[in-house]
Amino acid sequence: QSALTQPRSVSGSPGQSVTISCTGASSDVGGYDYVSWYQHHPGKVPKLVIYDVSQRPSGVPVRFSGSKSGTTASLTISGLQAEDEAHYFCCSFAGSLWLFGGGTKLTVL
Amino acid sequence: EVQLVESGGGLVQPGGSLRLSCAASGFTFSSYSMNWVRQAPGKGLEWVASINEDATEEYYVDSVKGRFTISRDNAKNSLYLQMNSLRADDTAVYYCARYSGSFHCFDDWGQGTLVTVSS
Protein backbone atom coordinates (compact mmCIF):
# COMPACT_ATOMS: atom_id res chain seq x y z
CA GLN A 1 0.00 0.00 0.00
CA SER A 2 1.11 3.55 -0.70
CA ALA A 3 1.90 6.16 1.86
CA LEU A 4 -0.76 8.74 2.63
CA THR A 5 -0.53 11.99 0.66
CA GLN A 6 0.20 15.28 2.40
CA PRO A 7 1.24 18.67 0.97
CA ARG A 8 4.98 19.15 1.34
CA SER A 9 4.58 22.55 2.95
CA VAL A 10 2.04 25.05 4.25
CA SER A 11 2.50 28.44 5.84
CA GLY A 12 0.60 31.05 7.79
CA SER A 13 1.08 34.17 9.85
CA PRO A 14 0.75 34.28 13.63
CA GLY A 15 -2.90 34.26 14.63
CA GLN A 16 -4.09 32.76 11.35
CA SER A 17 -5.41 29.26 10.74
CA VAL A 18 -3.89 26.58 8.54
CA THR A 19 -5.21 23.21 7.44
CA ILE A 20 -3.08 20.22 6.48
CA SER A 21 -4.71 17.48 4.43
CA CYS A 22 -3.96 13.77 4.45
CA THR A 23 -5.38 11.74 1.58
CA GLY A 24 -5.58 7.99 1.57
CA ALA A 25 -7.92 5.30 0.31
CA SER A 26 -11.00 3.38 1.37
CA SER A 27 -8.70 0.70 2.80
CA ASP A 28 -7.09 3.07 5.28
CA VAL A 29 -8.28 6.64 6.01
CA GLY A 30 -11.71 5.99 4.53
CA GLY A 31 -12.16 2.65 6.23
CA TYR A 32 -11.21 3.37 9.83
CA ASP A 33 -11.56 6.21 12.31
CA TYR A 34 -8.01 5.55 13.51
CA VAL A 35 -6.30 8.60 12.04
CA SER A 36 -3.70 10.33 14.16
CA TRP A 37 -1.48 13.37 13.73
CA TYR A 38 2.03 14.02 15.05
CA GLN A 39 4.07 17.18 15.50
CA HIS A 40 7.80 16.74 14.97
CA HIS A 41 10.37 19.37 15.73
CA PRO A 42 13.78 18.45 14.26
CA GLY A 43 15.90 16.57 16.76
CA LYS A 44 13.01 16.05 19.14
CA VAL A 45 10.61 13.24 19.87
CA PRO A 46 7.45 13.13 17.68
CA LYS A 47 4.46 14.32 19.70
CA LEU A 48 0.88 13.05 19.32
CA VAL A 49 -1.53 15.96 18.79
CA ILE A 50 -4.68 14.24 17.45
CA TYR A 51 -5.94 10.66 17.68
CA ASP A 52 -9.09 8.89 16.48
CA VAL A 53 -9.54 11.56 13.76
CA SER A 54 -10.54 14.41 16.07
CA GLN A 55 -9.58 13.67 19.68
CA ARG A 56 -6.97 15.70 21.53
CA PRO A 57 -4.69 14.12 24.14
CA SER A 58 -4.55 15.99 27.41
CA GLY A 59 -2.13 18.88 27.26
CA VAL A 60 -2.61 19.59 23.56
CA PRO A 61 -4.07 23.07 23.02
CA VAL A 62 -7.62 23.35 21.71
CA ARG A 63 -6.13 25.24 18.75
CA PHE A 64 -5.40 21.82 17.27
CA SER A 65 -8.39 20.08 15.71
CA GLY A 66 -8.92 17.17 13.36
CA SER A 67 -11.60 15.99 10.98
CA LYS A 68 -12.22 13.51 8.20
CA SER A 69 -14.34 13.41 5.05
CA GLY A 70 -14.28 10.25 2.99
CA THR A 71 -10.68 9.32 2.31
CA THR A 72 -9.19 12.66 3.39
CA ALA A 73 -8.33 13.63 6.94
CA SER A 74 -7.40 17.14 7.97
CA LEU A 75 -5.51 18.83 10.78
CA THR A 76 -6.40 22.45 11.47
CA ILE A 77 -4.27 24.69 13.65
CA SER A 78 -5.97 27.95 14.56
CA GLY A 79 -4.39 30.99 16.20
CA LEU A 80 -0.97 30.04 14.84
CA GLN A 81 1.94 30.54 17.18
CA ALA A 82 5.66 30.58 16.44
CA GLU A 83 6.18 27.31 18.33
CA ASP A 84 3.79 25.54 15.96
CA GLU A 85 6.45 25.65 13.26
CA ALA A 86 7.36 21.99 12.78
CA HIS A 87 6.77 18.97 10.57
CA TYR A 88 3.37 17.29 10.86
CA PHE A 89 2.65 13.66 9.96
CA CYS A 90 -0.65 11.86 9.63
CA CYS A 91 -1.06 8.16 10.32
CA SER A 92 -3.85 5.71 9.60
CA PHE A 93 -4.58 2.12 10.44
CA ALA A 94 -4.85 0.05 7.25
CA GLY A 95 -6.04 -3.34 8.39
CA SER A 96 -2.82 -5.20 9.15
CA LEU A 97 -0.39 -2.35 9.00
CA TRP A 98 -0.01 1.36 9.66
CA LEU A 99 0.50 4.01 6.98
CA PHE A 100 2.05 7.43 7.44
CA GLY A 101 1.91 10.52 5.31
CA GLY A 102 5.02 12.00 3.77
CA GLY A 103 4.94 14.89 6.21
CA THR A 104 4.12 18.60 5.90
CA LYS A 105 6.47 21.40 6.88
CA LEU A 106 4.51 24.18 8.60
CA THR A 107 6.19 27.56 8.44
CA VAL A 108 4.94 30.37 10.66
CA LEU A 109 5.73 33.56 8.76
CA GLU B 1 7.31 10.00 32.70
CA VAL B 2 7.41 7.62 29.75
CA GLN B 3 10.90 7.20 28.31
CA LEU B 4 11.94 5.19 25.29
CA VAL B 5 15.66 5.16 24.52
CA GLU B 6 16.93 3.53 21.34
CA SER B 7 20.47 2.30 20.80
CA GLY B 8 22.44 0.09 18.44
CA GLY B 9 22.42 2.17 15.28
CA GLY B 10 25.51 2.78 13.19
CA LEU B 11 27.21 2.25 9.85
CA VAL B 12 26.92 -1.20 8.30
CA GLN B 13 27.79 -2.59 4.89
CA PRO B 14 25.11 -3.85 2.50
CA GLY B 15 24.25 -7.42 3.37
CA GLY B 16 25.28 -6.91 6.98
CA SER B 17 23.32 -7.16 10.23
CA LEU B 18 22.51 -4.88 13.11
CA ARG B 19 20.46 -5.23 16.29
CA LEU B 20 18.58 -2.24 17.63
CA SER B 21 17.44 -2.00 21.24
CA CYS B 22 14.86 0.19 22.95
CA ALA B 23 14.92 0.60 26.73
CA ALA B 24 11.54 1.52 28.17
CA SER B 25 10.75 3.14 31.52
CA GLY B 26 8.00 5.08 33.23
CA PHE B 27 5.17 2.66 32.36
CA THR B 28 4.21 -1.01 32.59
CA PHE B 29 6.07 -2.22 29.50
CA SER B 30 4.40 -5.64 29.46
CA SER B 31 0.96 -4.03 29.04
CA TYR B 32 1.66 -2.38 25.70
CA SER B 33 2.19 -3.43 22.10
CA MET B 34 5.40 -1.92 20.77
CA ASN B 35 6.55 -0.86 17.34
CA TRP B 36 9.47 0.22 15.21
CA VAL B 37 8.94 3.14 12.81
CA ARG B 38 11.64 4.53 10.52
CA GLN B 39 12.31 7.70 8.57
CA ALA B 40 14.69 7.65 5.62
CA PRO B 41 16.60 10.87 4.85
CA GLY B 42 14.25 13.43 3.32
CA LYS B 43 11.31 11.00 3.43
CA GLY B 44 8.21 10.46 5.52
CA LEU B 45 7.72 8.02 8.36
CA GLU B 46 7.27 4.31 7.63
CA TRP B 47 5.88 1.77 10.07
CA VAL B 48 8.27 -1.22 10.15
CA ALA B 49 7.08 -3.79 12.68
CA SER B 50 4.80 -4.45 15.66
CA ILE B 51 4.81 -6.93 18.51
CA ASN B 52 1.99 -7.51 20.95
CA GLU B 53 2.20 -7.45 24.73
CA ASP B 54 3.25 -11.05 25.28
CA ALA B 55 5.22 -11.46 22.05
CA THR B 56 2.80 -13.98 20.57
CA GLU B 57 2.02 -11.83 17.51
CA GLU B 58 4.36 -9.99 15.15
CA TYR B 59 3.60 -7.91 12.08
CA TYR B 60 5.93 -6.47 9.45
CA VAL B 61 5.82 -4.15 6.46
CA ASP B 62 6.35 -6.18 3.29
CA SER B 63 9.74 -4.63 2.51
CA VAL B 64 11.37 -6.12 5.64
CA LYS B 65 9.58 -9.47 5.90
CA GLY B 66 12.09 -12.30 6.12
CA ARG B 67 14.95 -9.91 6.93
CA PHE B 68 13.92 -8.14 10.15
CA THR B 69 12.72 -9.69 13.41
CA ILE B 70 11.04 -7.78 16.21
CA SER B 71 11.26 -9.16 19.73
CA ARG B 72 10.90 -8.06 23.34
CA ASP B 73 12.01 -8.98 26.84
CA ASN B 74 9.36 -7.89 29.31
CA ALA B 75 11.60 -8.77 32.27
CA LYS B 76 14.14 -6.25 30.97
CA ASN B 77 11.59 -3.70 29.70
CA SER B 78 13.27 -3.86 26.33
CA LEU B 79 12.29 -4.00 22.67
CA TYR B 80 14.58 -5.21 19.91
CA LEU B 81 14.86 -5.20 16.14
CA GLN B 82 17.22 -7.70 14.53
CA MET B 83 18.02 -6.49 11.02
CA ASN B 84 19.68 -8.87 8.57
CA SER B 85 20.53 -8.63 4.86
CA LEU B 86 20.54 -4.87 5.15
CA ARG B 87 20.16 -2.79 1.99
CA ALA B 88 20.90 0.82 1.18
CA ASP B 89 17.20 1.65 1.30
CA ASP B 90 17.09 0.54 4.95
CA THR B 91 19.11 3.65 5.79
CA ALA B 92 16.94 5.65 8.19
CA VAL B 93 16.40 6.89 11.69
CA TYR B 94 14.65 4.08 13.55
CA TYR B 95 12.16 5.03 16.26
CA CYS B 96 10.74 2.87 19.00
CA ALA B 97 7.05 3.72 19.52
CA ARG B 98 4.49 2.61 22.09
CA TYR B 99 1.02 1.70 20.83
CA SER B 100 -1.95 2.92 22.85
CA GLY B 101 -5.01 0.70 22.65
CA SER B 102 -7.07 3.58 24.05
CA PHE B 103 -5.90 6.06 21.43
CA HIS B 104 -5.48 3.53 18.58
CA CYS B 105 -2.14 5.05 17.64
CA PHE B 106 1.45 5.54 18.75
CA ASP B 107 1.32 7.76 21.82
CA ASP B 108 4.98 7.85 22.87
CA TRP B 109 8.18 7.76 20.85
CA GLY B 110 11.90 7.59 21.42
CA GLN B 111 14.48 9.98 20.00
CA GLY B 112 15.53 7.49 17.34
CA THR B 113 18.78 5.82 16.31
CA LEU B 114 20.41 6.27 12.91
CA VAL B 115 21.17 3.25 10.75
CA THR B 116 23.33 3.86 7.69
CA VAL B 117 23.81 1.07 5.16
CA SER B 118 26.70 1.90 2.88
CA SER B 119 29.92 0.43 1.56
Coordinates of C-alpha atoms in Angstrom, one line a residue:
Chain A
Q1 CA 0.0 0.0 0.0
S2 CA 1.1 3.5 -0.7
A3 CA 1.9 6.2 1.9
L4 CA -0.8 8.7 2.6
T5 CA -0.5 12.0 0.7
Q6 CA 0.2 15.3 2.4
P7 CA 1.2 18.7 1.0
R8 CA 5.0 19.1 1.3
S9 CA 4.6 22.6 2.9
V10 CA 2.0 25.1 4.2
S11 CA 2.5 28.4 5.8
G12 CA 0.6 31.0 7.8
S13 CA 1.1 34.2 9.9
P14 CA 0.7 34.3 13.6
G15 CA -2.9 34.3 14.6
Q16 CA -4.1 32.8 11.3
S17 CA -5.4 29.3 10.7
V18 CA -3.9 26.6 8.5
T19 CA -5.2 23.2 7.4
I20 CA -3.1 20.2 6.5
S21 CA -4.7 17.5 4.4
C22 CA -4.0 13.8 4.5
T23 CA -5.4 11.7 1.6
G24 CA -5.6 8.0 1.6
A25 CA -7.9 5.3 0.3
S26 CA -11.0 3.4 1.4
S27 CA -8.7 0.7 2.8
D28 CA -7.1 3.1 5.3
V29 CA -8.3 6.6 6.0
G30 CA -11.7 6.0 4.5
G31 CA -12.2 2.6 6.2
Y32 CA -11.2 3.4 9.8
D33 CA -11.6 6.2 12.3
Y34 CA -8.0 5.6 13.5
V35 CA -6.3 8.6 12.0
S36 CA -3.7 10.3 14.2
W37 CA -1.5 13.4 13.7
Y38 CA 2.0 14.0 15.1
Q39 CA 4.1 17.2 15.5
H40 CA 7.8 16.7 15.0
H41 CA 10.4 19.4 15.7
P42 CA 13.8 18.4 14.3
G43 CA 15.9 16.6 16.8
K44 CA 13.0 16.1 19.1
V45 CA 10.6 13.2 19.9
P46 CA 7.5 13.1 17.7
K47 CA 4.5 14.3 19.7
L48 CA 0.9 13.0 19.3
V49 CA -1.5 16.0 18.8
I50 CA -4.7 14.2 17.5
Y51 CA -5.9 10.7 17.7
D52 CA -9.1 8.9 16.5
V53 CA -9.5 11.6 13.8
S54 CA -10.5 14.4 16.1
Q55 CA -9.6 13.7 19.7
R56 CA -7.0 15.7 21.5
P57 CA -4.7 14.1 24.1
S58 CA -4.5 16.0 27.4
G59 CA -2.1 18.9 27.3
V60 CA -2.6 19.6 23.6
P61 CA -4.1 23.1 23.0
V62 CA -7.6 23.3 21.7
R63 CA -6.1 25.2 18.7
F64 CA -5.4 21.8 17.3
S65 CA -8.4 20.1 15.7
G66 CA -8.9 17.2 13.4
S67 CA -11.6 16.0 11.0
K68 CA -12.2 13.5 8.2
S69 CA -14.3 13.4 5.1
G70 CA -14.3 10.3 3.0
T71 CA -10.7 9.3 2.3
T72 CA -9.2 12.7 3.4
A73 CA -8.3 13.6 6.9
S74 CA -7.4 17.1 8.0
L75 CA -5.5 18.8 10.8
T76 CA -6.4 22.5 11.5
I77 CA -4.3 24.7 13.6
S78 CA -6.0 28.0 14.6
G79 CA -4.4 31.0 16.2
L80 CA -1.0 30.0 14.8
Q81 CA 1.9 30.5 17.2
A82 CA 5.7 30.6 16.4
E83 CA 6.2 27.3 18.3
D84 CA 3.8 25.5 16.0
E85 CA 6.5 25.7 13.3
A86 CA 7.4 22.0 12.8
H87 CA 6.8 19.0 10.6
Y88 CA 3.4 17.3 10.9
F89 CA 2.7 13.7 10.0
C90 CA -0.7 11.9 9.6
C91 CA -1.1 8.2 10.3
S92 CA -3.9 5.7 9.6
F93 CA -4.6 2.1 10.4
A94 CA -4.9 0.1 7.2
G95 CA -6.0 -3.3 8.4
S96 CA -2.8 -5.2 9.1
L97 CA -0.4 -2.3 9.0
W98 CA 0.0 1.4 9.7
L99 CA 0.5 4.0 7.0
F100 CA 2.0 7.4 7.4
G101 CA 1.9 10.5 5.3
G102 CA 5.0 12.0 3.8
G103 CA 4.9 14.9 6.2
T104 CA 4.1 18.6 5.9
K105 CA 6.5 21.4 6.9
L106 CA 4.5 24.2 8.6
T107 CA 6.2 27.6 8.4
V108 CA 4.9 30.4 10.7
L109 CA 5.7 33.6 8.8
Chain B
E1 CA 7.3 10.0 32.7
V2 CA 7.4 7.6 29.7
Q3 CA 10.9 7.2 28.3
L4 CA 11.9 5.2 25.3
V5 CA 15.7 5.2 24.5
E6 CA 16.9 3.5 21.3
S7 CA 20.5 2.3 20.8
G8 CA 22.4 0.1 18.4
G9 CA 22.4 2.2 15.3
G10 CA 25.5 2.8 13.2
L11 CA 27.2 2.3 9.9
V12 CA 26.9 -1.2 8.3
Q13 CA 27.8 -2.6 4.9
P14 CA 25.1 -3.8 2.5
G15 CA 24.2 -7.4 3.4
G16 CA 25.3 -6.9 7.0
S17 CA 23.3 -7.2 10.2
L18 CA 22.5 -4.9 13.1
R19 CA 20.5 -5.2 16.3
L20 CA 18.6 -2.2 17.6
S21 CA 17.4 -2.0 21.2
C22 CA 14.9 0.2 23.0
A23 CA 14.9 0.6 26.7
A24 CA 11.5 1.5 28.2
S25 CA 10.7 3.1 31.5
G26 CA 8.0 5.1 33.2
F27 CA 5.2 2.7 32.4
T28 CA 4.2 -1.0 32.6
F29 CA 6.1 -2.2 29.5
S30 CA 4.4 -5.6 29.5
S31 CA 1.0 -4.0 29.0
Y32 CA 1.7 -2.4 25.7
S33 CA 2.2 -3.4 22.1
M34 CA 5.4 -1.9 20.8
N35 CA 6.5 -0.9 17.3
W36 CA 9.5 0.2 15.2
V37 CA 8.9 3.1 12.8
R38 CA 11.6 4.5 10.5
Q39 CA 12.3 7.7 8.6
A40 CA 14.7 7.7 5.6
P41 CA 16.6 10.9 4.8
G42 CA 14.2 13.4 3.3
K43 CA 11.3 11.0 3.4
G44 CA 8.2 10.5 5.5
L45 CA 7.7 8.0 8.4
E46 CA 7.3 4.3 7.6
W47 CA 5.9 1.8 10.1
V48 CA 8.3 -1.2 10.2
A49 CA 7.1 -3.8 12.7
S50 CA 4.8 -4.4 15.7
I51 CA 4.8 -6.9 18.5
N52 CA 2.0 -7.5 20.9
E53 CA 2.2 -7.4 24.7
D54 CA 3.2 -11.1 25.3
A55 CA 5.2 -11.5 22.1
T56 CA 2.8 -14.0 20.6
E57 CA 2.0 -11.8 17.5
E58 CA 4.4 -10.0 15.2
Y59 CA 3.6 -7.9 12.1
Y60 CA 5.9 -6.5 9.4
V61 CA 5.8 -4.1 6.5
D62 CA 6.3 -6.2 3.3
S63 CA 9.7 -4.6 2.5
V64 CA 11.4 -6.1 5.6
K65 CA 9.6 -9.5 5.9
G66 CA 12.1 -12.3 6.1
R67 CA 15.0 -9.9 6.9
F68 CA 13.9 -8.1 10.2
T69 CA 12.7 -9.7 13.4
I70 CA 11.0 -7.8 16.2
S71 CA 11.3 -9.2 19.7
R72 CA 10.9 -8.1 23.3
D73 CA 12.0 -9.0 26.8
N74 CA 9.4 -7.9 29.3
A75 CA 11.6 -8.8 32.3
K76 CA 14.1 -6.2 31.0
N77 CA 11.6 -3.7 29.7
S78 CA 13.3 -3.9 26.3
L79 CA 12.3 -4.0 22.7
Y80 CA 14.6 -5.2 19.9
L81 CA 14.9 -5.2 16.1
Q82 CA 17.2 -7.7 14.5
M83 CA 18.0 -6.5 11.0
N84 CA 19.7 -8.9 8.6
S85 CA 20.5 -8.6 4.9
L86 CA 20.5 -4.9 5.1
R87 CA 20.2 -2.8 2.0
A88 CA 20.9 0.8 1.2
D89 CA 17.2 1.6 1.3
D90 CA 17.1 0.5 4.9
T91 CA 19.1 3.7 5.8
A92 CA 16.9 5.6 8.2
V93 CA 16.4 6.9 11.7
Y94 CA 14.6 4.1 13.5
Y95 CA 12.2 5.0 16.3
C96 CA 10.7 2.9 19.0
A97 CA 7.1 3.7 19.5
R98 CA 4.5 2.6 22.1
Y99 CA 1.0 1.7 20.8
S100 CA -1.9 2.9 22.9
G101 CA -5.0 0.7 22.7
S102 CA -7.1 3.6 24.0
F103 CA -5.9 6.1 21.4
H104 CA -5.5 3.5 18.6
C105 CA -2.1 5.0 17.6
F106 CA 1.5 5.5 18.8
D107 CA 1.3 7.8 21.8
D108 CA 5.0 7.9 22.9
W109 CA 8.2 7.8 20.9
G110 CA 11.9 7.6 21.4
Q111 CA 14.5 10.0 20.0
G112 CA 15.5 7.5 17.3
T113 CA 18.8 5.8 16.3
L114 CA 20.4 6.3 12.9
V115 CA 21.2 3.2 10.8
T116 CA 23.3 3.9 7.7
V117 CA 23.8 1.1 5.2
S118 CA 26.7 1.9 2.9
S119 CA 29.9 0.4 1.6

